[in-house]
mmCIF file of C-alpha atoms in Angstrom:
data_model
loop_
_atom_site.group_PDB
_atom_site.id
_atom_site.type_symbol
_atom_site.label_atom_id
_atom_site.label_comp_id
_atom_site.label_asym_id
_atom_site.label_seq_id
_atom_site.Cartn_x
_atom_site.Cartn_y
_atom_site.Cartn_z
ATOM 1 C CA MET A 1 16.998 14.428 -31.658
ATOM 2 C CA SER A 2 14.469 13.451 -34.313
ATOM 3 C CA TYR A 3 11.949 10.640 -34.014
ATOM 4 C CA GLN A 4 11.313 8.364 -36.989
ATOM 5 C CA PHE A 5 7.571 7.716 -37.303
ATOM 6 C CA LYS A 6 6.644 4.245 -38.469
ATOM 7 C CA LYS A 7 3.050 3.067 -38.865
ATOM 8 C CA VAL A 8 2.086 0.052 -36.836
ATOM 9 C CA ASP A 9 0.183 -2.990 -38.019
ATOM 10 C CA TYR A 10 -2.994 -3.298 -35.963
ATOM 11 C CA GLU A 11 -2.584 -7.076 -35.793
ATOM 12 C CA ASP A 12 0.812 -6.628 -34.068
ATOM 13 C CA LEU A 13 -0.779 -4.795 -31.125
ATOM 14 C CA ASN A 14 -1.869 -6.583 -27.953
ATOM 15 C CA SER A 15 -5.540 -6.376 -26.913
ATOM 16 C CA ARG A 16 -5.072 -3.329 -24.644
ATOM 17 C CA GLN A 17 -3.101 -1.518 -27.360
ATOM 18 C CA GLN A 18 -5.808 -2.368 -29.905
ATOM 19 C CA GLU A 19 -8.458 -0.895 -27.597
ATOM 20 C CA ASN A 20 -6.410 2.305 -27.199
ATOM 21 C CA TYR A 21 -5.862 2.456 -30.969
ATOM 22 C CA ASN A 22 -9.595 2.020 -31.612
ATOM 23 C CA PHE A 23 -10.500 4.733 -29.100
ATOM 24 C CA GLN A 24 -8.088 7.224 -30.669
ATOM 25 C CA LYS A 25 -9.277 6.513 -34.225
ATOM 26 C CA ILE A 26 -12.955 6.721 -33.303
ATOM 27 C CA ALA A 27 -12.427 9.879 -31.215
ATOM 28 C CA ALA A 28 -10.683 11.496 -34.203
ATOM 29 C CA HIS A 29 -13.663 10.696 -36.435
ATOM 30 C CA LEU A 30 -16.133 12.048 -33.887
ATOM 31 C CA ALA A 31 -14.083 15.263 -33.552
ATOM 32 C CA ASP A 32 -15.032 15.995 -37.181
ATOM 33 C CA TYR A 33 -18.657 16.094 -35.982
ATOM 34 C CA GLY A 34 -18.034 18.407 -33.022
ATOM 35 C CA PHE A 35 -17.512 15.789 -30.318
ATOM 36 C CA ASN A 36 -14.845 15.743 -27.625
ATOM 37 C CA CYS A 37 -14.296 12.227 -26.297
ATOM 38 C CA ILE A 38 -13.389 11.520 -22.706
ATOM 39 C CA ARG A 39 -11.991 8.065 -21.968
ATOM 40 C CA LEU A 40 -13.236 6.481 -18.758
ATOM 41 C CA SER A 41 -10.898 4.495 -16.523
ATOM 42 C CA ASP A 42 -13.574 1.843 -16.051
ATOM 43 C CA ASP A 43 -16.971 1.124 -17.557
ATOM 44 C CA TRP A 44 -19.525 3.643 -16.366
ATOM 45 C CA GLN A 45 -23.126 2.614 -17.042
ATOM 46 C CA GLY A 46 -21.735 0.350 -19.756
ATOM 47 C CA ALA A 47 -19.652 3.056 -21.452
ATOM 48 C CA ASP A 48 -15.935 3.057 -22.238
ATOM 49 C CA PHE A 49 -16.023 6.761 -23.097
ATOM 50 C CA ILE A 50 -18.308 9.768 -23.197
ATOM 51 C CA ALA A 51 -18.643 11.788 -26.401
ATOM 52 C CA CYS A 52 -19.601 15.388 -25.549
ATOM 53 C CA HIS A 53 -20.908 17.540 -28.402
ATOM 54 C CA ARG A 54 -19.870 21.170 -28.755
ATOM 55 C CA ASP A 55 -23.530 22.205 -28.454
ATOM 56 C CA GLY A 56 -23.280 21.462 -24.718
ATOM 57 C CA GLN A 57 -26.513 19.451 -24.893
ATOM 58 C CA SER A 58 -25.587 16.137 -26.498
ATOM 59 C CA PHE A 59 -23.683 13.447 -24.633
ATOM 60 C CA LEU A 60 -23.249 9.892 -25.877
ATOM 61 C CA LYS A 61 -22.299 6.948 -23.669
ATOM 62 C CA VAL A 62 -20.149 4.836 -25.979
ATOM 63 C CA GLN A 63 -18.983 1.236 -25.681
ATOM 64 C CA LEU A 64 -15.961 0.280 -27.820
ATOM 65 C CA LYS A 65 -16.151 -2.983 -29.719
ATOM 66 C CA SER A 66 -13.990 -4.610 -32.353
ATOM 67 C CA ARG A 67 -16.971 -5.484 -34.559
ATOM 68 C CA LEU A 68 -20.719 -5.072 -35.050
ATOM 69 C CA PHE A 69 -22.181 -6.342 -31.807
ATOM 70 C CA ILE A 70 -25.483 -6.546 -29.939
ATOM 71 C CA GLN A 71 -25.926 -7.812 -26.406
ATOM 72 C CA LYS A 72 -28.884 -8.107 -24.063
ATOM 73 C CA LYS A 73 -26.963 -6.522 -21.156
ATOM 74 C CA TYR A 74 -26.795 -3.191 -23.046
ATOM 75 C CA SER A 75 -30.555 -3.046 -23.677
ATOM 76 C CA GLY A 76 -32.285 -0.035 -22.173
ATOM 77 C CA LYS A 77 -29.034 1.700 -21.142
ATOM 78 C CA ASP A 78 -28.980 4.377 -23.869
ATOM 79 C CA ILE A 79 -25.603 3.072 -25.073
ATOM 80 C CA TYR A 80 -23.941 3.685 -28.419
ATOM 81 C CA ILE A 81 -21.589 1.076 -29.831
ATOM 82 C CA ALA A 82 -18.547 2.171 -31.830
ATOM 83 C CA PHE A 83 -16.320 -0.049 -33.930
ATOM 84 C CA ILE A 84 -13.896 0.076 -36.815
ATOM 85 C CA ASN A 85 -14.536 -2.231 -39.738
ATOM 86 C CA ARG A 86 -11.241 -3.202 -41.335
ATOM 87 C CA ASN A 87 -11.820 -3.813 -45.026
ATOM 88 C CA LYS A 88 -9.944 -6.279 -47.219
ATOM 89 C CA ASP A 89 -8.287 -3.369 -49.050
ATOM 90 C CA LYS A 90 -6.777 -2.171 -45.713
ATOM 91 C CA THR A 91 -9.153 0.815 -45.441
ATOM 92 C CA GLU A 92 -11.087 1.396 -42.242
ATOM 93 C CA ASP A 93 -14.702 2.455 -41.775
ATOM 94 C CA VAL A 94 -15.918 3.779 -38.420
ATOM 95 C CA TYR A 95 -19.458 3.050 -37.231
ATOM 96 C CA VAL A 96 -21.251 4.522 -34.222
ATOM 97 C CA TYR A 97 -24.777 3.293 -33.632
ATOM 98 C CA PRO A 98 -27.475 3.384 -30.963
ATOM 99 C CA HIS A 99 -27.395 -0.136 -29.562
ATOM 100 C CA ASP A 100 -31.110 -0.603 -28.886
ATOM 101 C CA ILE A 101 -32.280 0.644 -32.282
ATOM 102 C CA VAL A 102 -29.842 -1.526 -34.213
ATOM 103 C CA GLN A 103 -30.488 -4.508 -31.943
ATOM 104 C CA ASN A 104 -34.231 -4.259 -32.538
ATOM 105 C CA GLU A 105 -33.749 -3.899 -36.293
ATOM 106 C CA LEU A 106 -31.334 -6.854 -36.451
ATOM 107 C CA LEU A 107 -33.571 -9.046 -34.300
ATOM 108 C CA ALA A 108 -36.508 -8.216 -36.562
ATOM 109 C CA ARG A 109 -34.420 -9.124 -39.621
ATOM 110 C CA GLY A 110 -33.309 -12.317 -37.888
ATOM 111 C CA GLU A 111 -36.902 -13.285 -37.198
ATOM 112 C CA GLU A 112 -37.480 -13.291 -40.932
ATOM 113 C CA ASN A 113 -35.081 -16.189 -41.372
ATOM 114 C CA GLY A 114 -35.165 -17.480 -37.792
ATOM 115 C CA THR A 115 -31.432 -17.582 -37.228
ATOM 116 C CA LEU A 116 -30.295 -14.878 -34.808
ATOM 117 C CA LYS A 117 -32.666 -15.504 -31.884
ATOM 118 C CA GLU A 118 -32.108 -19.238 -32.217
ATOM 119 C CA SER A 119 -28.315 -19.030 -32.249
ATOM 120 C CA VAL A 120 -26.323 -20.476 -29.339
ATOM 121 C CA SER A 121 -24.573 -17.119 -28.997
ATOM 122 C CA TRP A 122 -27.844 -15.233 -28.435
ATOM 123 C CA LYS A 123 -29.615 -17.874 -26.361
ATOM 124 C CA GLU A 124 -26.761 -18.880 -24.072
ATOM 125 C CA ARG A 125 -24.451 -15.859 -23.993
ATOM 126 C CA GLY A 126 -26.972 -13.092 -24.623
ATOM 127 C CA GLY A 127 -25.095 -11.505 -27.489
ATOM 128 C CA TYR A 128 -24.314 -11.743 -31.163
ATOM 129 C CA SER A 129 -21.544 -10.293 -33.296
ATOM 130 C CA TRP A 130 -20.524 -10.221 -36.933
ATOM 131 C CA GLY A 131 -16.838 -10.905 -37.620
ATOM 132 C CA TYR A 132 -17.060 -9.077 -40.929
ATOM 133 C CA LEU A 133 -19.687 -7.000 -42.676
ATOM 134 C CA SER A 134 -21.199 -8.572 -45.755
ATOM 135 C CA LYS A 135 -22.301 -6.293 -48.577
ATOM 136 C CA GLY A 136 -25.865 -6.439 -47.259
ATOM 137 C CA MET A 137 -24.778 -5.653 -43.723
ATOM 138 C CA ARG A 138 -22.624 -2.723 -44.924
ATOM 139 C CA THR A 139 -25.708 -1.368 -46.714
ATOM 140 C CA PHE A 140 -27.789 -1.839 -43.551
ATOM 141 C CA MET A 141 -25.143 -0.013 -41.445
ATOM 142 C CA THR A 142 -24.555 2.883 -43.903
ATOM 143 C CA LYS A 143 -26.546 5.377 -41.833
ATOM 144 C CA TYR A 144 -24.269 4.741 -38.826
ATOM 145 C CA LYS A 145 -20.983 5.237 -40.654
ATOM 146 C CA VAL A 146 -19.038 8.337 -39.538
#
């Protein structure tokens, strides 16, 4: 018996299936850099998975997100955030970034125009996310693209 493979549309997946899809895609990208990713059954110290480097010395605690995201509750936990940016042309870019470094840089940028720290999202919910990456934000995030 032969199976007919048919690509799925990400938007047709439920939230749990989207999380599984994102993990598999991100893990595949990290494999190109020598990482083996181990999915955790529940959040451990804020992480959805651990990325273990082949050098035996480097371990990343990684939180999966659907977009660029910073949140106060992740501060000081040595967490990396990983997400897939889905571009208008249907291509996908994977980003993995150290939460605290990016948070500090984004807060500093936000202080320049006074918007981020004053947003309802940041003040009341303790987090902020970007639904899409503008050209400027893609440039800012270039160093975290894998």
